[in-house]
Amino acid sequence: MAISPALKVGVLFALLASTQAATIQKITAPLDNNPSNVGFYLYVPDKLAPSPPILVNPHWCHGSALDAYKGTQYATLADKHGFLVIYPDSPNTADKCWDLSSPATLHHGKGGDSLGIVSMVNYTLAKYNADKGRVFATGVSSGAMMTSTLVGAYPDVFAAGSAYSGVPFGCFKAADSTNVTNTSSLVDVWGDACATGRLTQSPEAWASLVKDAYTGYTGWRPKMQLFHGTADEVLNFTVFGEEVKQWNAVLGFSQTPTTVTPDTPLPGWTKSVYGTDDWLEAYSAAGVTHNIQQQENLTLAWFDLACTGTDCFRWGKGGPWKAKA
Ligand SMILES: *[C@@H]1O[C@H](CO)[C@@H](O)[C@H](O)[C@H]1NC(C)=O
Ligand SMILES: *[C@@H]1O[C@H](CO)[C@@H](O)[C@H](O)[C@H]1NC(C)=O
Ligand SMILES: *[C@@H]1O[C@H](CO)[C@@H](O)[C@H](O)[C@H]1NC(C)=O
Ligand SMILES: *[C@@H]1O[C@H](CO)[C@@H](O)[C@H](O)[C@H]1NC(C)=O
Ligand SMILES: *[C@@H]1O[C@H](CO)[C@@H](O)[C@H](O)[C@H]1NC(C)=O
C-alpha cells in the first residue's frame, strides 16, 4: 500500500480551537459488530433535540477522531441544533486511512470498518432514542470515501451523505480477490488508478458496484452532495465526474444537470443539480486543491439539521417521498 499520497492529506487540515461546553467521549462499551475494531468517539451536546438526528463524521488519512472533532464545526453546530456526532477512529494504524478496498467493507453486513461504524450508529440510536430516519454521514478525503461507502453499502441506515474531495463508491476496490487466501492483504489498499483519474468507466459499471454492495435491495436511496477542487493533486478532479456518473446511475437520473449555478457558495464554485427533488448536487471548485474548505453550513442544510419547526425533513425517510428508490 502506497501511503505517500495519503500522507500529504494528513498534514493539510488545520485544526481549529473548539469552544463548546460538552466534550467528546470515548465509548468503550462493546458493540454488536465491530470486526476491525474501529475506535468509537461520540459527541453528545448538553441539550439534545427530541429524538435527535445522528451525524457520522469520519476523519481523513493520517487524522483521527479527535482531529475531526477539533478540525470541523460540527460539534459547535451540534451544541446549537441538538444532534449527536459520531467520530469513528480508523484502526488502520499504518496510515489511518479507512478501509475502502476490502470485499468486507464494501458489502452490506459483511464486515470491515463500515460495519463497525454502522454498529456505532445502532448503539447511539438505542442509547439516546435517536431518530433512525435521520442518520447522515459527511467527511473529507478518506472521510469522504467512507461517507460514500456507508451510503452505498448501507442505504437502509443513512438518509444522505456529503462528500468533500472523495471518489466513487468502490473506486479503491482491491484488484480481483478471487484467489487471495490472506484477505487482510485486501484491507486499506491505496487505489492508485482511481486516485490519479486513470480509472474511468460507464455510469452503469459504477452503479453496479453500489448495487452489488447490497444485492436484492430495492428500497429508498440516500441523497448525495459532492464537492471537489479542480486542482486536486491527491485525488484528481477526473474522479469527480466519475462520482457524478455513479450516483446519477444509482438514482436513475440523466447525466445532464437540471440546473447549473455559478459562484455558489463561493466565487468560482459551480453547483450542478441532477434529477428530481434535489437528490444529487455536485459542486466543482475552480482552482481548489485537495485541501478543500468544508462548507459546514451548507452540509447541515443539506441534511436539514439546522431546520426548526414542523416542516423539516419532509424529503426524508418516512416522509412523503418514502418510496423513492
Ligand atoms: C443494527 O440493528 C438492526 C436492528 O436492530 C440489526 O438488524 C442490525 O444487524 C444491526 N447492525 C449492526 C451492525 O449491529
Ligand atoms: C484463480 O486460480 C484459478 C486456478 O488456478 C485460475 O484459473 C484463475 O485464473 C485464477 N483467477 C485469478 C483472478 O487470478
Ligand atoms: C497477511 O497479510 C497481512 C497484510 O498484508 C500481513 O501483515 C500478514 O503477515 C499476512 N499473514 C500471513 C499469514 O501471511
Ligand atoms: C489530473 O489529471 C489530468 C490528466 O492526467 C492532468 O492533466 C492534470 O494535471 C491532473 N491534475 C492535477 C491537479 O494534478
Ligand atoms: C454558519 O451559520 C452560523 C449560524 O448558524 C453562523 O454563525 C456562521 O457564521 C456560519 N458560518 C459560515 C462560514 O457561513
PDB file of N, CA and C in Angstrom, residues 185-231:
ATOM      1  N   SER A 185      -4.637  -8.779   3.298  1.00  0.00           N
ATOM      2  CA  SER A 185      -3.864  -8.028   2.307  1.00  0.00           C
ATOM      3  C   SER A 185      -4.765  -7.163   1.415  1.00  0.00           C
ATOM      4  N   LEU A 186      -6.084  -7.347   1.528  1.00  0.00           N
ATOM      5  CA  LEU A 186      -7.016  -6.550   0.717  1.00  0.00           C
ATOM      6  C   LEU A 186      -7.563  -5.339   1.483  1.00  0.00           C
ATOM      7  N   VAL A 187      -7.160  -5.218   2.739  1.00  0.00           N
ATOM      8  CA  VAL A 187      -7.681  -4.143   3.595  1.00  0.00           C
ATOM      9  C   VAL A 187      -6.844  -2.880   3.430  1.00  0.00           C
ATOM     10  N   ASP A 188      -7.512  -1.738   3.336  1.00  0.00           N
ATOM     11  CA  ASP A 188      -6.824  -0.441   3.329  1.00  0.00           C
ATOM     12  C   ASP A 188      -5.746  -0.356   2.251  1.00  0.00           C
ATOM     13  N   VAL A 189      -6.121  -0.716   1.039  1.00  0.00           N
ATOM     14  CA  VAL A 189      -5.203  -0.628  -0.104  1.00  0.00           C
ATOM     15  C   VAL A 189      -5.423   0.726  -0.791  1.00  0.00           C
ATOM     16  N   TRP A 190      -4.352   1.435  -1.077  1.00  0.00           N
ATOM     17  CA  TRP A 190      -4.467   2.717  -1.790  1.00  0.00           C
ATOM     18  C   TRP A 190      -4.739   2.433  -3.274  1.00  0.00           C
ATOM     19  N   GLY A 191      -5.813   3.013  -3.825  1.00  0.00           N
ATOM     20  CA  GLY A 191      -6.186   2.764  -5.221  1.00  0.00           C
ATOM     21  C   GLY A 191      -5.562   3.793  -6.140  1.00  0.00           C
ATOM     22  N   ASP A 192      -4.376   3.486  -6.607  1.00  0.00           N
ATOM     23  CA  ASP A 192      -3.640   4.482  -7.385  1.00  0.00           C
ATOM     24  C   ASP A 192      -4.324   4.843  -8.708  1.00  0.00           C
ATOM     25  N   ALA A 193      -4.841   3.831  -9.413  1.00  0.00           N
ATOM     26  CA  ALA A 193      -5.503   4.099 -10.705  1.00  0.00           C
ATOM     27  C   ALA A 193      -6.723   4.993 -10.487  1.00  0.00           C
ATOM     28  N   CYS A 194      -7.390   4.767  -9.376  1.00  0.00           N
ATOM     29  CA  CYS A 194      -8.543   5.605  -9.035  1.00  0.00           C
ATOM     30  C   CYS A 194      -8.098   7.028  -8.717  1.00  0.00           C
ATOM     31  N   ALA A 195      -7.123   7.139  -7.823  1.00  0.00           N
ATOM     32  CA  ALA A 195      -6.704   8.451  -7.316  1.00  0.00           C
ATOM     33  C   ALA A 195      -6.184   9.355  -8.426  1.00  0.00           C
ATOM     34  N   THR A 196      -5.490   8.763  -9.388  1.00  0.00           N
ATOM     35  CA  THR A 196      -4.909   9.563 -10.457  1.00  0.00           C
ATOM     36  C   THR A 196      -5.909   9.852 -11.574  1.00  0.00           C
ATOM     37  N   GLY A 197      -7.077   9.252 -11.506  1.00  0.00           N
ATOM     38  CA  GLY A 197      -8.105   9.502 -12.513  1.00  0.00           C
ATOM     39  C   GLY A 197      -7.979   8.607 -13.732  1.00  0.00           C
ATOM     40  N   ARG A 198      -7.101   7.589 -13.662  1.00  0.00           N
ATOM     41  CA  ARG A 198      -6.971   6.676 -14.799  1.00  0.00           C
ATOM     42  C   ARG A 198      -8.136   5.704 -14.869  1.00  0.00           C
ATOM     43  N   LEU A 199      -8.803   5.477 -13.742  1.00  0.00           N
ATOM     44  CA  LEU A 199      -9.921   4.532 -13.706  1.00  0.00           C
ATOM     45  C   LEU A 199     -11.227   5.267 -14.043  1.00  0.00           C
ATOM     46  N   THR A 200     -11.612   5.179 -15.305  1.00  0.00           N
ATOM     47  CA  THR A 200     -12.899   5.757 -15.700  1.00  0.00           C
ATOM     48  C   THR A 200     -13.733   4.634 -16.296  1.00  0.00           C
ATOM     49  N   GLN A 201     -15.015   4.659 -16.063  1.00  0.00           N
ATOM     50  CA  GLN A 201     -15.891   3.638 -16.639  1.00  0.00           C
ATOM     51  C   GLN A 201     -17.307   4.190 -16.798  1.00  0.00           C
ATOM     52  N   SER A 202     -18.188   3.358 -17.337  1.00  0.00           N
ATOM     53  CA  SER A 202     -19.535   3.833 -17.650  1.00  0.00           C
ATOM     54  C   SER A 202     -20.334   4.056 -16.363  1.00  0.00           C
ATOM     55  N   PRO A 203     -21.365   4.896 -16.440  1.00  0.00           N
ATOM     56  CA  PRO A 203     -22.241   5.088 -15.275  1.00  0.00           C
ATOM     57  C   PRO A 203     -22.788   3.756 -14.769  1.00  0.00           C
ATOM     58  N   GLU A 204     -23.139   2.872 -15.699  1.00  0.00           N
ATOM     59  CA  GLU A 204     -23.738   1.584 -15.311  1.00  0.00           C
ATOM     60  C   GLU A 204     -22.728   0.729 -14.552  1.00  0.00           C
ATOM     61  N   ALA A 205     -21.466   0.759 -15.031  1.00  0.00           N
ATOM     62  CA  ALA A 205     -20.436  -0.034 -14.337  1.00  0.00           C
ATOM     63  C   ALA A 205     -20.219   0.501 -12.920  1.00  0.00           C
ATOM     64  N   TRP A 206     -20.205   1.815 -12.780  1.00  0.00           N
ATOM     65  CA  TRP A 206     -20.062   2.398 -11.437  1.00  0.00           C
ATOM     66  C   TRP A 206     -21.271   2.048 -10.572  1.00  0.00           C
ATOM     67  N   ALA A 207     -22.460   2.147 -11.166  1.00  0.00           N
ATOM     68  CA  ALA A 207     -23.673   1.879 -10.379  1.00  0.00           C
ATOM     69  C   ALA A 207     -23.733   0.424  -9.947  1.00  0.00           C
ATOM     70  N   SER A 208     -23.175  -0.477 -10.783  1.00  0.00           N
ATOM     71  CA  SER A 208     -23.271  -1.888 -10.413  1.00  0.00           C
ATOM     72  C   SER A 208     -22.436  -2.189  -9.165  1.00  0.00           C
ATOM     73  N   LEU A 209     -21.390  -1.406  -8.919  1.00  0.00           N
ATOM     74  CA  LEU A 209     -20.630  -1.590  -7.675  1.00  0.00           C
ATOM     75  C   LEU A 209     -21.530  -1.312  -6.472  1.00  0.00           C
ATOM     76  N   VAL A 210     -22.317  -0.255  -6.585  1.00  0.00           N
ATOM     77  CA  VAL A 210     -23.222   0.104  -5.481  1.00  0.00           C
ATOM     78  C   VAL A 210     -24.319  -0.951  -5.350  1.00  0.00           C
ATOM     79  N   LYS A 211     -24.852  -1.375  -6.477  1.00  0.00           N
ATOM     80  CA  LYS A 211     -25.947  -2.351  -6.410  1.00  0.00           C
ATOM     81  C   LYS A 211     -25.453  -3.684  -5.858  1.00  0.00           C
ATOM     82  N   ASP A 212     -24.225  -4.080  -6.235  1.00  0.00           N
ATOM     83  CA  ASP A 212     -23.656  -5.340  -5.727  1.00  0.00           C
ATOM     84  C   ASP A 212     -23.318  -5.260  -4.237  1.00  0.00           C
ATOM     85  N   ALA A 213     -23.200  -4.039  -3.730  1.00  0.00           N
ATOM     86  CA  ALA A 213     -22.860  -3.899  -2.315  1.00  0.00           C
ATOM     87  C   ALA A 213     -23.973  -4.434  -1.427  1.00  0.00           C
ATOM     88  N   TYR A 214     -25.185  -4.394  -1.944  1.00  0.00           N
ATOM     89  CA  TYR A 214     -26.336  -4.838  -1.154  1.00  0.00           C
ATOM     90  C   TYR A 214     -27.313  -5.447  -2.139  1.00  0.00           C
ATOM     91  N   THR A 215     -27.026  -6.675  -2.542  1.00  0.00           N
ATOM     92  CA  THR A 215     -27.832  -7.294  -3.597  1.00  0.00           C
ATOM     93  C   THR A 215     -29.254  -7.530  -3.087  1.00  0.00           C
ATOM     94  N   GLY A 216     -30.179  -7.306  -3.957  1.00  0.00           N
ATOM     95  CA  GLY A 216     -31.579  -7.537  -3.608  1.00  0.00           C
ATOM     96  C   GLY A 216     -32.231  -6.317  -2.979  1.00  0.00           C
ATOM     97  N   TYR A 217     -31.443  -5.287  -2.636  1.00  0.00           N
ATOM     98  CA  TYR A 217     -32.040  -4.093  -2.018  1.00  0.00           C
ATOM     99  C   TYR A 217     -32.779  -3.280  -3.066  1.00  0.00           C
ATOM    100  N   THR A 218     -34.046  -3.009  -2.805  1.00  0.00           N
ATOM    101  CA  THR A 218     -34.819  -2.234  -3.778  1.00  0.00           C
ATOM    102  C   THR A 218     -35.427  -0.994  -3.127  1.00  0.00           C
ATOM    103  N   GLY A 219     -34.999  -0.705  -1.907  1.00  0.00           N
ATOM    104  CA  GLY A 219     -35.631   0.380  -1.139  1.00  0.00           C
ATOM    105  C   GLY A 219     -35.106   1.766  -1.473  1.00  0.00           C
ATOM    106  N   TRP A 220     -35.388   2.627  -0.581  1.00  0.00           N
ATOM    107  CA  TRP A 220     -35.085   4.052  -0.609  1.00  0.00           C
ATOM    108  C   TRP A 220     -33.578   4.291  -0.741  1.00  0.00           C
ATOM    109  N   ARG A 221     -33.180   5.187  -1.629  1.00  0.00           N
ATOM    110  CA  ARG A 221     -31.757   5.511  -1.769  1.00  0.00           C
ATOM    111  C   ARG A 221     -31.454   6.883  -1.163  1.00  0.00           C
ATOM    112  N   PRO A 222     -30.378   6.984  -0.386  1.00  0.00           N
ATOM    113  CA  PRO A 222     -29.995   8.271   0.211  1.00  0.00           C
ATOM    114  C   PRO A 222     -29.668   9.304  -0.872  1.00  0.00           C
ATOM    115  N   LYS A 223     -29.818  10.578  -0.521  1.00  0.00           N
ATOM    116  CA  LYS A 223     -29.398  11.626  -1.448  1.00  0.00           C
ATOM    117  C   LYS A 223     -27.932  11.973  -1.197  1.00  0.00           C
ATOM    118  N   MET A 224     -27.316  12.573  -2.179  1.00  0.00           N
ATOM    119  CA  MET A 224     -25.866  12.745  -2.137  1.00  0.00           C
ATOM    120  C   MET A 224     -25.445  14.150  -2.553  1.00  0.00           C
ATOM    121  N   GLN A 225     -24.501  14.689  -1.786  1.00  0.00           N
ATOM    122  CA  GLN A 225     -23.909  16.008  -2.067  1.00  0.00           C
ATOM    123  C   GLN A 225     -22.399  15.813  -2.231  1.00  0.00           C
ATOM    124  N   LEU A 226     -21.852  16.342  -3.336  1.00  0.00           N
ATOM    125  CA  LEU A 226     -20.432  16.123  -3.649  1.00  0.00           C
ATOM    126  C   LEU A 226     -19.711  17.456  -3.841  1.00  0.00           C
ATOM    127  N   PHE A 227     -18.451  17.506  -3.419  1.00  0.00           N
ATOM    128  CA  PHE A 227     -17.600  18.684  -3.627  1.00  0.00           C
ATOM    129  C   PHE A 227     -16.232  18.214  -4.102  1.00  0.00           C
ATOM    130  N   HIS A 228     -15.619  18.968  -5.023  1.00  0.00           N
ATOM    131  CA  HIS A 228     -14.258  18.607  -5.445  1.00  0.00           C
ATOM    132  C   HIS A 228     -13.553  19.809  -6.063  1.00  0.00           C
ATOM    133  N   GLY A 229     -12.292  19.979  -5.739  1.00  0.00           N
ATOM    134  CA  GLY A 229     -11.483  21.058  -6.317  1.00  0.00           C
ATOM    135  C   GLY A 229     -10.901  20.645  -7.660  1.00  0.00           C
ATOM    136  N   THR A 230     -10.906  21.574  -8.618  1.00  0.00           N
ATOM    137  CA  THR A 230     -10.379  21.241  -9.951  1.00  0.00           C
ATOM    138  C   THR A 230      -8.861  21.053  -9.925  1.00  0.00           C
ATOM    139  N   ALA A 231      -8.196  21.596  -8.907  1.00  0.00           N
ATOM    140  CA  ALA A 231      -6.728  21.478  -8.823  1.00  0.00           C
ATOM    141  C   ALA A 231      -6.311  20.444  -7.776  1.00  0.00           C
TER     142      ALA A 231
END
